[in-house]
Structure formats: C-alpha cells, structure tokens
Tab-separated table of C-alpha atoms in Angstrom:
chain	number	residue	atom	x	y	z
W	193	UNK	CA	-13.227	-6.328	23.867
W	194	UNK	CA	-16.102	-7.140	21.390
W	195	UNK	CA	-15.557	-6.068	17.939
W	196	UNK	CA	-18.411	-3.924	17.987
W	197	UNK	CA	-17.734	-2.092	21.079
W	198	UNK	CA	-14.093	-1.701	20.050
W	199	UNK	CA	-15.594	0.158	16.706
W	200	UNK	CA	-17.856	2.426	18.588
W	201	UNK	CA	-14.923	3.531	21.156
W	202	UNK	CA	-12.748	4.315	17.330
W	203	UNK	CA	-15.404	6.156	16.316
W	204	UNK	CA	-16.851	8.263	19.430
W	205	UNK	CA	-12.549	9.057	19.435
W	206	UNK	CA	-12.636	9.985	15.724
W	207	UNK	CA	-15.279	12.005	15.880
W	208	UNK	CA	-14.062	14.225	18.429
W	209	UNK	CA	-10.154	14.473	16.669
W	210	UNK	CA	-12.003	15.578	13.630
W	211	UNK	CA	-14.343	17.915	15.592
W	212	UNK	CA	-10.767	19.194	16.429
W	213	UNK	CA	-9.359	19.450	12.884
W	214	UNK	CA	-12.826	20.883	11.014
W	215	UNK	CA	-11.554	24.299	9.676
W	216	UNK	CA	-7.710	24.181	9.862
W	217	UNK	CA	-6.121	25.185	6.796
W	218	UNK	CA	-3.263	23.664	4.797
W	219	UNK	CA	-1.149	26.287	6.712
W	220	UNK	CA	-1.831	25.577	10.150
W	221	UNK	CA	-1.773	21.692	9.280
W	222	UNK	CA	1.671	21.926	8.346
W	223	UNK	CA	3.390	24.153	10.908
W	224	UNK	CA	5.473	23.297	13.192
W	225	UNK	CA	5.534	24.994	16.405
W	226	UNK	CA	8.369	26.195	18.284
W	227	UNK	CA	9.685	23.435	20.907
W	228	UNK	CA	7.892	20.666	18.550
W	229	UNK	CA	9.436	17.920	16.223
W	230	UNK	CA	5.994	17.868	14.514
W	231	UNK	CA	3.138	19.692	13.153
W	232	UNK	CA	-0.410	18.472	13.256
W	233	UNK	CA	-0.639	16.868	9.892
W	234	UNK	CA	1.873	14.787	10.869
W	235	UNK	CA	0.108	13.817	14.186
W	236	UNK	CA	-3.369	12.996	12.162
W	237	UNK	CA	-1.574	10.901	9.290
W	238	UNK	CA	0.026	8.872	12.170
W	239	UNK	CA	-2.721	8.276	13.927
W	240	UNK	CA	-4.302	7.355	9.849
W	241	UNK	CA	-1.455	5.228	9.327
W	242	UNK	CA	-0.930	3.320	12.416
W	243	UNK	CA	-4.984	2.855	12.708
W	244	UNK	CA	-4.575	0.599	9.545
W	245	UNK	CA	-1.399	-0.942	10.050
W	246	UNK	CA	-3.042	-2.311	13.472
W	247	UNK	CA	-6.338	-3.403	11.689
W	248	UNK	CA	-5.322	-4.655	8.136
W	249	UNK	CA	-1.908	-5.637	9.137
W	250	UNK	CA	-2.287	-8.999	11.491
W	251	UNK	CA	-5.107	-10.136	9.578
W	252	UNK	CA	-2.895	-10.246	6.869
W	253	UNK	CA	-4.480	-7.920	4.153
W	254	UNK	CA	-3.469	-4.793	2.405
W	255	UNK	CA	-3.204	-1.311	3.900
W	256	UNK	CA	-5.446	0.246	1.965
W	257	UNK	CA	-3.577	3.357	2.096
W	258	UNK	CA	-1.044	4.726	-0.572
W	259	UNK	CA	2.274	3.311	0.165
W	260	UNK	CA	4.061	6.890	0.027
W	261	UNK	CA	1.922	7.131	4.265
W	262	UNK	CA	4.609	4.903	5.363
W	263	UNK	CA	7.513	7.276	4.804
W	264	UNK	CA	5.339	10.576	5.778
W	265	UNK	CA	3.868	9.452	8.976
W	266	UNK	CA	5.824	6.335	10.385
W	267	UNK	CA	7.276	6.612	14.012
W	268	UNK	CA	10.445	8.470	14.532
W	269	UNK	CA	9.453	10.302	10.929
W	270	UNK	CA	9.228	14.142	10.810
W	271	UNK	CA	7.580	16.748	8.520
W	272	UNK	CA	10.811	18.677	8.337
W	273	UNK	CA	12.167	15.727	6.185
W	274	UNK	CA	8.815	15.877	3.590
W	275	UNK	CA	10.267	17.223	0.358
W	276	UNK	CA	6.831	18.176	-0.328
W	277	UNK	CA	3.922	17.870	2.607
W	278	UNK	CA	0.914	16.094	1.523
W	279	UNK	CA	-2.446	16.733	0.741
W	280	UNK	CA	-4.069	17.989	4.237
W	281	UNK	CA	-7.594	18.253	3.199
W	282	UNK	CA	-6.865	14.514	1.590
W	283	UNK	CA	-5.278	13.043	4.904
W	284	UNK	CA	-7.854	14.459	6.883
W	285	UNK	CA	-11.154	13.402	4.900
W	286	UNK	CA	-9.198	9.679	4.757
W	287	UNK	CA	-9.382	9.707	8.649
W	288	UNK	CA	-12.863	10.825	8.789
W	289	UNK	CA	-13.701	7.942	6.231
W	290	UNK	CA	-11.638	4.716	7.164
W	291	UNK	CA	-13.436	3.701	9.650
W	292	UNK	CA	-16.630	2.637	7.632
W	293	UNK	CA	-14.301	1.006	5.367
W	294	UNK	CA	-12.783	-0.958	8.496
W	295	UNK	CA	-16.454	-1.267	9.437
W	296	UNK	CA	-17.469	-2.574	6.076
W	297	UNK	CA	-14.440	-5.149	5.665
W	298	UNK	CA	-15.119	-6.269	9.006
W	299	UNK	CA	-18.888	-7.188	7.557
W	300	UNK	CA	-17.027	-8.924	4.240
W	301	UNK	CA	-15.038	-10.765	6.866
W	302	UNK	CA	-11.763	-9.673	5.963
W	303	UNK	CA	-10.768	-10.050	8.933
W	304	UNK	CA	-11.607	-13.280	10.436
C-alpha cells in the first residue's frame, strides 16, 4: 500500500474514533463496564500506543510517546492495575494529533 494512501485510511479511521470520543468525560473514560477487562481509555491509549510502536518502531526511531504508555496500555495490561489512571483529555488530544506528526516525520524522512 502507498504511503500516502496508507495515511489517508489512518486518518479517515481516526477521525471517526475521535468523532466517537468528543465529549466523554474523565469518568466515563475510565469505567469499566460490567463483563469487561477494560474501560475505554484503555482501548484509545492502545490503539495510541501500538499506532507508534508500528510506525516509529521498525524504522528504528523513538516512540515519541512518554515511556510510562508502555505499562498503561500494552497488550494483556488492564486499567484495574493503574495506581493512578492517566490524563484522558491528554491521551485523547495525543491521538487526535499523532498522526500529523507521523505525517510530518514521514516528510523529514524519518522513516526511510
């Protein structure tokens, strides 16, 4: 898949998981329903998390995100082992955002 096709697909997803986020408090970011192992914070930072891990990762450059993402929303992790759950508002404007910094690292050619 093209690089730039591959971007647009990211971001046409992106766009509609924040669509789906846009209002939810701190509160309903961080519970976790009955039946569930994890609450939607969780789910968002993952999806954060593993987004640069697959990007920045191979190419063989930093994760631009805080190290502390690793522990909170690696696989098999779960909120109900946080001591404290993150900033939701934080996690969820990073998500909105990282793509144009993917975007704009492709253009420096960090990736090549």
């Amino acid at each position: 898949m093209e690089t730039s096709t591959a971007l647009e697909t990211l971001r046409f997803i992106r766009g509609l998981t924040m669509k789906s986020l846009d209002g939810l408090d701190q509160t309903k970011l961080t519970t976790i329903p009955a039946g569930f192992k994890n609450n939607i914070l969780w789910n968002a930072g993952h999806v954060l998390f593993y987004t640069c891990s697959f990007v920045y990762g191979p190419s063989g450059q930093v994760n631009p995100l805080p190290e502390s993402y690793k522990d909170l929303f690696k696989a098999n992790s779960s909120p109900a082992d946080w001591k404290e759950a993150p900033d939701g508002a934080k996690v969820i404007r990073e998500l909105g955002t990282i793509l144009d910094q993917i975007v704009a690292d492709n253009a420096a050619g960090k990736f090549n």
